[in-house]
Every structure is written in C-alpha cells, then in structure tokens.
Amino acid sequence: MTVRERLADGLYGLGWGTVKRLPEPVAVRLGRTVADLAWKRRGKGVRRLEGNYARVVPDATPERLAELSRAGMRSYLRYWMESFRLPAWSAERIRAGFDPKDVHHLTDGLAAGKGVVLALPHLANWDLAGAWVTTALDTPFTTVAERLKPETLYDRFVAYREGLGMEVLPHSGGSAFGTLARRLRDGGLVCLVADRDLSSSGVEVTLFGESARMPAGPALLAQQTGALLLPVTLWYDDSPVMRGRVHPPVDVPGTGTRAGKTSVMTQALADAFATGIAEHPEDWHMLQRLWLADLDPGRGPAASGKATA
C-alpha cells in the first residue's frame, strides 16, 4: 500500500468514524468550508468539473462557470457529509430525507413481477436514494462498486453500502453481470450509476452535443431479462431534503440487432440524464474526464478548452 493509499483510507475512515457523530448543522458547515477551500485551490478535479460544466452550459461566461464550480463543490461535499452520516441516520430521517417524484414507475414494475433496473448519473446523493429505497419501500437491491485501491478502502465502501441494505458486487471480475441478471429474472431490483464508462468499451452516445461513452450494462440487462429500465435523476434544493424523479421506462426497440438496440436504449438514458443535469448542473459530481474529445484528444478539441485534468 502506497503512502497516498494509506492516507486516503485513513481519511475516509476518519470521515465515517467522526463526521457521523457531529450535529447536523456542524457537519453542513464543515462540508461547505472544505468545499470552498478545495474550490479556491483550483486543483485538477475542480478544473475538470468546470470544464465539464462548460459543455453543459455552453453560453456561460467565465464568471458563471466559476460560480457553477463553486456550487458544484459545495454539492459534492454535501454528498460526502451526508454519506458519512447516513449509517447513523434513523429510518425516519432517511424516509424524510428524500422526496422523489413518479415512484409509481418503480413500484408498479416490481408489483407486476418484473425486475427493474434503475440507472442514475452522478447527481446529488445516489447512496441516500438507495437507502430510501431499502427503508421507505422496504425493497432490497443489488448494485456494483468500482474496485478501489487500496483494498481496505474498497472494503469500507462495501461495508458502508451493505449496512444500508444493498447487495454490492465488484465491478471487475466478470461475474457481476450474471448475478445481476439472476436477480432481475427473480423479479428483483438492480441500481446502477451509469453515466461514466469504466471499461473503455461502452456505448458511444451524444451528450450535450458531443460524443461520450456510457456503460452498456443497463440496456443489455433489460434486453436479456425483460426487466424495466428506468432512468432516475436527483437534485438538491435549499432544504435538507433531496429531490428526485423516476423517468418513464426506456423501451427495448422491436427490431434490430442486440448492438443496435443497446445503442438506442443507452442514448435514451443519456437524453434523460442530460435533462436532469441541465436543470441542476451544480449537482452533477463529474470530476473526471467524460467526453471522448478529452479522453482521446485525437478525436477533436474539447468544447471549451478551459480545463484539462
């Protein structure tokens, strides 16, 4: 384990061990202070976040992009403060902490005996949304987690999410897809954060007018199991309650090859995600490269040229 990995593991351990004991107003202030300090430093992640926002809001002035990136960092730290504290929240606090619209798309699908795939972008707090599902709807679900380094840090995330009622599978290893498909065929629920391809072999989509790649898994699972595929978008407002929306199902095309159907369905997910991101860009926590022009400069210049990371 490198020094940097030991430091990361220690800091996350400190967060889950200490922040959850803080009074909520203190945790809120701490998160905002840390966010503002990180924003002022303008490190790699902040510059990348600002560059990504430049694509979402292409007519934004430099001053507007700076405002967005500051708000984005505050939203991002709100996610972390909430996540560190979620294991200590009561069931009542979890139920009251999320107010989603159109949940009937999910509950009707489950009641019909179909499996359901919920696909989300990195908006607001997807862990809180998951905890709400296991608590308010009393519905367990299966998800996947990126295998982080060091292994102890990955184990912390798995234990954290399992403590919230989720079954967590490693993203790598090759067996996750088969397990997810079995859960869906049994009428279960699968939740996947799906706006960033971790395999570099995902489906090319158009997102805010430029090419990006998103994972094929949600569309493939829906095709192979007959499960409903439901996009979900989340956002914060000025209250302590997170908001969200379950979008209508993404249909499987009636004709075409598997690859063609997957492309159409993944583009439909991208369009639904873009709607939520455009409405609440500051709550999109994308501090990594996403568009192909950034991942592979040979494909063309980045839209803004503002930030590289």
CSV table of C-alpha atoms in Angstrom, one decimal:
chain,number,residue,atom,x,y,z
A,1,MET,CA,0.0,0.0,0.0
A,2,THR,CA,1.4,3.4,-1.0
A,3,VAL,CA,1.5,6.4,1.3
A,4,ARG,CA,-1.2,8.0,-0.8
A,5,GLU,CA,-3.4,4.9,-0.5
A,6,ARG,CA,-2.9,4.8,3.3
A,7,LEU,CA,-3.7,8.4,3.6
A,8,ALA,CA,-6.9,8.0,1.5
A,9,ASP,CA,-8.0,5.0,3.5
A,10,GLY,CA,-7.3,6.9,6.8
A,11,LEU,CA,-9.2,10.0,5.8
A,12,TYR,CA,-12.3,8.0,4.7
A,13,GLY,CA,-12.1,6.0,7.9
A,14,LEU,CA,-12.0,9.3,9.8
A,15,GLY,CA,-15.0,10.6,8.0
A,16,TRP,CA,-17.2,7.6,8.7
A,17,GLY,CA,-15.9,7.4,12.3
A,18,THR,CA,-16.1,11.1,13.2
A,19,VAL,CA,-18.4,13.1,10.9
A,20,LYS,CA,-21.4,10.9,11.6
A,21,ARG,CA,-21.2,11.9,15.3
A,22,LEU,CA,-21.3,15.6,14.5
A,23,PRO,CA,-24.5,17.6,14.9
A,24,GLU,CA,-26.1,18.1,11.5
A,25,PRO,CA,-25.6,21.9,11.4
A,26,VAL,CA,-21.9,21.4,12.2
A,27,ALA,CA,-21.5,18.8,9.5
A,28,VAL,CA,-23.2,21.1,7.0
A,29,ARG,CA,-20.8,24.0,7.9
A,30,LEU,CA,-17.8,21.7,7.8
A,31,GLY,CA,-18.7,20.4,4.3
A,32,ARG,CA,-19.2,23.9,3.0
A,33,THR,CA,-15.9,25.1,4.4
A,34,VAL,CA,-14.0,22.1,2.9
A,35,ALA,CA,-15.7,22.7,-0.4
A,36,ASP,CA,-14.8,26.4,-0.5
A,37,LEU,CA,-11.2,25.6,0.3
A,38,ALA,CA,-10.9,23.0,-2.4
A,39,TRP,CA,-12.5,25.3,-4.9
A,40,LYS,CA,-10.1,28.1,-4.1
A,41,ARG,CA,-7.1,25.8,-4.6
A,42,ARG,CA,-8.4,25.1,-8.2
A,43,GLY,CA,-6.9,21.6,-8.3
A,44,LYS,CA,-7.2,19.1,-11.1
A,45,GLY,CA,-10.7,17.9,-10.0
A,46,VAL,CA,-12.1,21.4,-9.8
A,47,ARG,CA,-10.7,22.4,-13.1
A,48,ARG,CA,-12.2,19.3,-14.7
A,49,LEU,CA,-15.5,19.9,-13.1
A,50,GLU,CA,-15.6,23.4,-14.5
A,51,GLY,CA,-14.6,22.2,-17.9
A,52,ASN,CA,-17.4,19.6,-17.9
A,53,TYR,CA,-19.9,22.4,-16.9
A,54,ALA,CA,-18.7,24.4,-19.9
A,55,ARG,CA,-20.3,21.7,-22.1
A,56,VAL,CA,-23.5,21.6,-20.1
A,57,VAL,CA,-23.9,25.4,-20.1
A,58,PRO,CA,-22.0,26.3,-23.4
A,59,ASP,CA,-23.0,30.0,-23.2
A,60,ALA,CA,-21.8,30.5,-19.7
A,61,THR,CA,-19.3,33.3,-19.0
A,62,PRO,CA,-16.1,32.5,-17.1
A,63,GLU,CA,-17.7,34.1,-14.1
A,64,ARG,CA,-20.7,31.9,-14.4
A,65,LEU,CA,-18.6,28.8,-14.7
A,66,ALA,CA,-16.7,29.8,-11.6
A,67,GLU,CA,-20.0,30.2,-9.7
A,68,LEU,CA,-21.1,26.8,-11.0
A,69,SER,CA,-17.9,25.1,-10.0
A,70,ARG,CA,-18.1,26.6,-6.5
A,71,ALA,CA,-21.7,25.4,-6.1
A,72,GLY,CA,-20.7,22.1,-7.6
A,73,MET,CA,-18.0,21.6,-5.0
A,74,ARG,CA,-20.5,22.5,-2.2
A,75,SER,CA,-22.9,20.0,-3.6
A,76,TYR,CA,-20.2,17.4,-3.8
A,77,LEU,CA,-19.2,17.9,-0.2
A,78,ARG,CA,-22.8,17.8,0.8
A,79,TYR,CA,-22.9,14.3,-0.7
A,80,TRP,CA,-19.9,13.3,1.3
A,81,MET,CA,-21.1,14.8,4.6
A,82,GLU,CA,-24.5,13.0,4.2
A,83,SER,CA,-22.8,9.8,3.2
A,84,PHE,CA,-20.5,9.8,6.2
A,85,ARG,CA,-23.6,10.4,8.4
A,86,LEU,CA,-26.1,8.0,6.7
A,87,PRO,CA,-25.1,5.0,8.9
A,88,ALA,CA,-26.2,6.9,11.9
A,89,TRP,CA,-29.4,8.2,10.5
A,90,SER,CA,-32.7,6.8,11.8
A,91,ALA,CA,-35.2,5.2,9.5
A,92,GLU,CA,-37.4,8.2,9.9
A,93,ARG,CA,-34.6,10.6,8.9
A,94,ILE,CA,-33.8,8.5,5.8
A,95,ARG,CA,-37.5,8.5,4.8
A,96,ALA,CA,-37.8,12.2,5.3
A,97,GLY,CA,-34.5,13.0,3.6
A,98,PHE,CA,-35.6,12.1,0.0
A,99,ASP,CA,-38.7,13.2,-1.9
A,100,PRO,CA,-38.9,11.5,-5.3
A,101,LYS,CA,-41.5,12.1,-8.0
A,102,ASP,CA,-43.2,9.4,-10.1
A,103,VAL,CA,-42.0,6.5,-7.9
A,104,HIS,CA,-45.0,4.6,-9.4
A,105,HIS,CA,-42.9,3.6,-12.4
A,106,LEU,CA,-40.7,1.6,-9.9
A,107,THR,CA,-43.4,0.2,-7.6
A,108,ASP,CA,-45.7,-0.7,-10.5
A,109,GLY,CA,-42.9,-2.6,-12.2
A,110,LEU,CA,-42.0,-4.5,-9.1
A,111,ALA,CA,-45.6,-5.3,-8.3
A,112,ALA,CA,-46.0,-6.7,-11.8
A,113,GLY,CA,-43.3,-9.2,-11.0
A,114,LYS,CA,-40.8,-7.7,-13.4
A,115,GLY,CA,-37.3,-7.0,-12.5
A,116,VAL,CA,-36.4,-3.3,-12.6
A,117,VAL,CA,-33.1,-1.6,-13.5
A,118,LEU,CA,-32.7,1.9,-12.1
A,119,ALA,CA,-29.9,3.8,-13.9
A,120,LEU,CA,-28.6,7.1,-12.4
A,121,PRO,CA,-26.0,9.6,-13.3
A,122,HIS,CA,-23.6,11.1,-10.6
A,123,LEU,CA,-26.2,13.6,-9.5
A,124,ALA,CA,-26.7,14.6,-5.8
A,125,ASN,CA,-26.6,11.6,-3.4
A,126,TRP,CA,-27.3,8.3,-5.0
A,127,ASP,CA,-26.5,6.5,-1.7
A,128,LEU,CA,-29.2,8.4,0.0
A,129,ALA,CA,-31.6,7.4,-2.8
A,130,GLY,CA,-30.6,3.8,-2.3
A,131,ALA,CA,-31.1,4.0,1.5
A,132,TRP,CA,-34.5,5.4,0.9
A,133,VAL,CA,-35.5,2.5,-1.4
A,134,THR,CA,-34.4,-0.1,1.2
A,135,THR,CA,-36.0,1.8,4.0
A,136,ALA,CA,-39.1,3.6,2.8
A,137,LEU,CA,-40.0,1.0,0.2
A,138,ASP,CA,-38.6,-1.9,2.2
A,139,THR,CA,-37.0,-3.2,-1.1
A,140,PRO,CA,-33.5,-4.6,-1.1
A,141,PHE,CA,-31.5,-4.2,-4.3
A,142,THR,CA,-28.2,-5.2,-5.9
A,143,THR,CA,-25.6,-2.8,-7.2
A,144,VAL,CA,-21.9,-2.8,-8.3
A,145,ALA,CA,-18.9,-0.9,-6.9
A,146,GLU,CA,-15.7,0.1,-8.6
A,147,ARG,CA,-12.8,-1.8,-7.1
A,148,LEU,CA,-10.8,0.9,-5.4
A,149,LYS,CA,-7.3,1.0,-4.1
A,150,PRO,CA,-6.3,0.2,-1.5
A,151,GLU,CA,-8.4,-2.9,-1.0
A,152,THR,CA,-9.2,-1.7,2.6
A,153,LEU,CA,-10.9,1.4,1.1
A,154,TYR,CA,-13.0,-0.7,-1.2
A,155,ASP,CA,-13.9,-2.9,1.8
A,156,ARG,CA,-15.0,0.2,3.6
A,157,PHE,CA,-17.3,1.2,0.8
A,158,VAL,CA,-18.8,-2.2,0.5
A,159,ALA,CA,-19.4,-2.4,4.3
A,160,TYR,CA,-21.0,1.0,4.2
A,161,ARG,CA,-23.4,0.2,1.4
A,162,GLU,CA,-24.2,-3.2,2.8
A,163,GLY,CA,-25.0,-1.5,6.1
A,164,LEU,CA,-27.6,0.5,4.2
A,165,GLY,CA,-29.3,-2.7,2.9
A,166,MET,CA,-27.6,-3.0,-0.5
A,167,GLU,CA,-26.1,-6.1,-2.0
A,168,VAL,CA,-22.7,-4.9,-3.5
A,169,LEU,CA,-20.9,-6.7,-6.3
A,170,PRO,CA,-17.4,-5.8,-7.5
A,171,HIS,CA,-17.4,-4.1,-10.9
A,172,SER,CA,-14.4,-6.1,-12.0
A,173,GLY,CA,-14.1,-9.9,-12.2
A,174,GLY,CA,-16.7,-10.8,-14.9
A,175,SER,CA,-19.3,-12.4,-12.7
A,176,ALA,CA,-21.3,-9.3,-11.8
A,177,PHE,CA,-23.5,-9.3,-14.9
A,178,GLY,CA,-24.7,-12.9,-14.4
A,179,THR,CA,-25.6,-12.2,-10.8
A,180,LEU,CA,-27.5,-9.0,-11.8
A,181,ALA,CA,-29.4,-10.9,-14.5
A,182,ARG,CA,-30.4,-13.6,-12.0
A,183,ARG,CA,-31.7,-11.0,-9.5
A,184,LEU,CA,-33.7,-9.4,-12.3
A,185,ARG,CA,-35.2,-12.7,-13.5
A,186,ASP,CA,-36.3,-13.3,-9.9
A,187,GLY,CA,-38.2,-10.0,-10.0
A,188,GLY,CA,-35.6,-8.1,-8.1
A,189,LEU,CA,-34.2,-4.6,-8.3
A,190,VAL,CA,-30.8,-3.5,-9.6
A,191,CYS,CA,-29.5,0.0,-9.3
A,192,LEU,CA,-26.5,1.2,-11.4
A,193,VAL,CA,-24.7,4.6,-11.6
A,194,ALA,CA,-24.4,4.7,-15.4
A,195,ASP,CA,-23.2,8.0,-16.8
A,196,ARG,CA,-19.4,7.1,-16.9
A,197,ASP,CA,-18.0,4.0,-18.6
A,198,LEU,CA,-15.3,2.3,-16.5
A,199,SER,CA,-14.4,-0.3,-19.1
A,200,SER,CA,-13.5,1.9,-22.1
A,201,SER,CA,-15.7,-0.4,-24.2
A,202,GLY,CA,-19.1,1.2,-23.6
A,203,VAL,CA,-21.6,2.6,-26.0
A,204,GLU,CA,-20.9,5.8,-27.8
A,205,VAL,CA,-23.7,8.4,-27.2
A,206,THR,CA,-24.2,12.1,-27.8
A,207,LEU,CA,-24.3,14.0,-24.6
A,208,PHE,CA,-24.7,17.8,-24.8
A,209,GLY,CA,-23.8,17.7,-28.5
A,210,GLU,CA,-20.6,15.7,-28.2
A,211,SER,CA,-19.6,12.1,-28.1
A,212,ALA,CA,-19.2,10.3,-24.8
A,213,ARG,CA,-19.3,6.6,-23.7
A,214,MET,CA,-21.7,5.1,-21.3
A,215,PRO,CA,-21.9,1.6,-20.0
A,216,ALA,CA,-23.9,-0.9,-22.0
A,217,GLY,CA,-24.9,-2.9,-18.9
A,218,PRO,CA,-28.3,-1.4,-18.1
A,219,ALA,CA,-29.6,-1.8,-21.7
A,220,LEU,CA,-28.2,-5.3,-22.0
A,221,LEU,CA,-29.7,-6.4,-18.7
A,222,ALA,CA,-33.1,-5.1,-19.7
A,223,GLN,CA,-33.0,-6.9,-23.1
A,224,GLN,CA,-31.8,-10.2,-21.7
A,225,THR,CA,-34.2,-10.4,-18.7
A,226,GLY,CA,-37.3,-8.4,-19.7
A,227,ALA,CA,-36.8,-6.0,-16.8
A,228,LEU,CA,-37.9,-2.4,-16.9
A,229,LEU,CA,-35.1,0.1,-17.5
A,230,LEU,CA,-35.9,3.3,-15.6
A,231,PRO,CA,-33.7,6.5,-15.6
A,232,VAL,CA,-33.5,8.4,-12.4
A,233,THR,CA,-32.3,11.9,-11.8
A,234,LEU,CA,-31.6,13.6,-8.4
A,235,TRP,CA,-31.0,17.1,-7.2
A,236,TYR,CA,-30.7,19.3,-4.2
A,237,ASP,CA,-32.6,22.5,-3.3
A,238,ASP,CA,-32.2,24.9,-0.4
A,239,SER,CA,-33.8,22.5,2.0
A,240,PRO,CA,-32.3,19.4,3.8
A,241,VAL,CA,-34.4,17.2,1.6
A,242,MET,CA,-33.0,15.8,-1.6
A,243,ARG,CA,-35.4,15.7,-4.6
A,244,GLY,CA,-35.6,13.2,-7.5
A,245,ARG,CA,-37.6,11.9,-10.4
A,246,VAL,CA,-38.1,8.4,-11.8
A,247,HIS,CA,-38.4,8.8,-15.5
A,248,PRO,CA,-40.7,6.6,-17.7
A,249,PRO,CA,-39.3,3.3,-18.9
A,250,VAL,CA,-36.8,3.1,-21.7
A,251,ASP,CA,-38.4,0.6,-24.2
A,252,VAL,CA,-36.5,-2.1,-25.9
A,253,PRO,CA,-36.7,-1.5,-29.7
A,254,GLY,CA,-38.9,-4.0,-31.5
A,255,THR,CA,-36.4,-4.6,-34.3
A,256,GLY,CA,-32.6,-4.5,-34.8
A,257,THR,CA,-29.5,-6.3,-33.6
A,258,ARG,CA,-28.6,-6.5,-30.0
A,259,ALA,CA,-25.9,-3.9,-30.5
A,260,GLY,CA,-28.3,-1.6,-32.3
A,261,LYS,CA,-30.9,-2.0,-29.6
A,262,THR,CA,-28.3,-1.3,-26.9
A,263,SER,CA,-27.2,1.8,-28.7
A,264,VAL,CA,-30.7,3.2,-29.0
A,265,MET,CA,-31.5,2.4,-25.3
A,266,THR,CA,-28.3,3.8,-24.0
A,267,GLN,CA,-28.8,7.0,-26.0
A,268,ALA,CA,-32.3,7.3,-24.4
A,269,LEU,CA,-30.6,7.0,-21.0
A,270,ALA,CA,-28.1,9.7,-22.0
A,271,ASP,CA,-31.0,12.0,-23.0
A,272,ALA,CA,-32.8,11.5,-19.7
A,273,PHE,CA,-29.6,12.1,-17.8
A,274,ALA,CA,-28.9,15.3,-19.8
A,275,THR,CA,-32.4,16.6,-18.9
A,276,GLY,CA,-31.6,16.3,-15.2
A,277,ILE,CA,-28.1,17.6,-15.5
A,278,ALA,CA,-29.1,20.6,-17.5
A,279,GLU,CA,-31.7,21.5,-14.9
A,280,HIS,CA,-29.3,21.1,-11.9
A,281,PRO,CA,-25.7,21.2,-13.3
A,282,GLU,CA,-24.2,22.1,-9.9
A,283,ASP,CA,-25.4,18.8,-8.6
A,284,TRP,CA,-23.6,16.7,-11.2
A,285,HIS,CA,-20.4,15.5,-9.5
A,286,MET,CA,-18.3,14.7,-12.6
A,287,LEU,CA,-14.8,15.5,-11.6
A,288,GLN,CA,-13.3,13.1,-14.2
A,289,ARG,CA,-12.9,13.2,-18.0
A,290,LEU,CA,-16.0,12.0,-19.7
A,291,TRP,CA,-16.2,13.2,-23.3
A,292,LEU,CA,-14.2,11.3,-25.9
A,293,ALA,CA,-12.5,14.5,-27.1
A,294,ASP,CA,-11.0,14.8,-23.6
A,295,LEU,CA,-10.2,11.0,-23.3
A,296,ASP,CA,-8.7,10.9,-26.8
A,297,PRO,CA,-7.5,14.3,-28.0
A,298,GLY,CA,-7.1,12.9,-31.5
A,299,ARG,CA,-10.8,12.8,-31.8
A,300,GLY,CA,-11.0,16.6,-31.8
A,301,PRO,CA,-10.7,19.6,-29.5
A,302,ALA,CA,-12.6,19.9,-26.3
A,303,ALA,CA,-15.6,22.1,-26.5
A,304,SER,CA,-14.3,24.7,-24.0
A,305,GLY,CA,-10.6,24.4,-23.9
A,306,LYS,CA,-10.9,25.6,-20.3
A,307,ALA,CA,-9.9,22.7,-18.1
A,308,THR,CA,-7.9,19.6,-18.5
A,309,ALA,CA,-7.3,17.0,-15.9
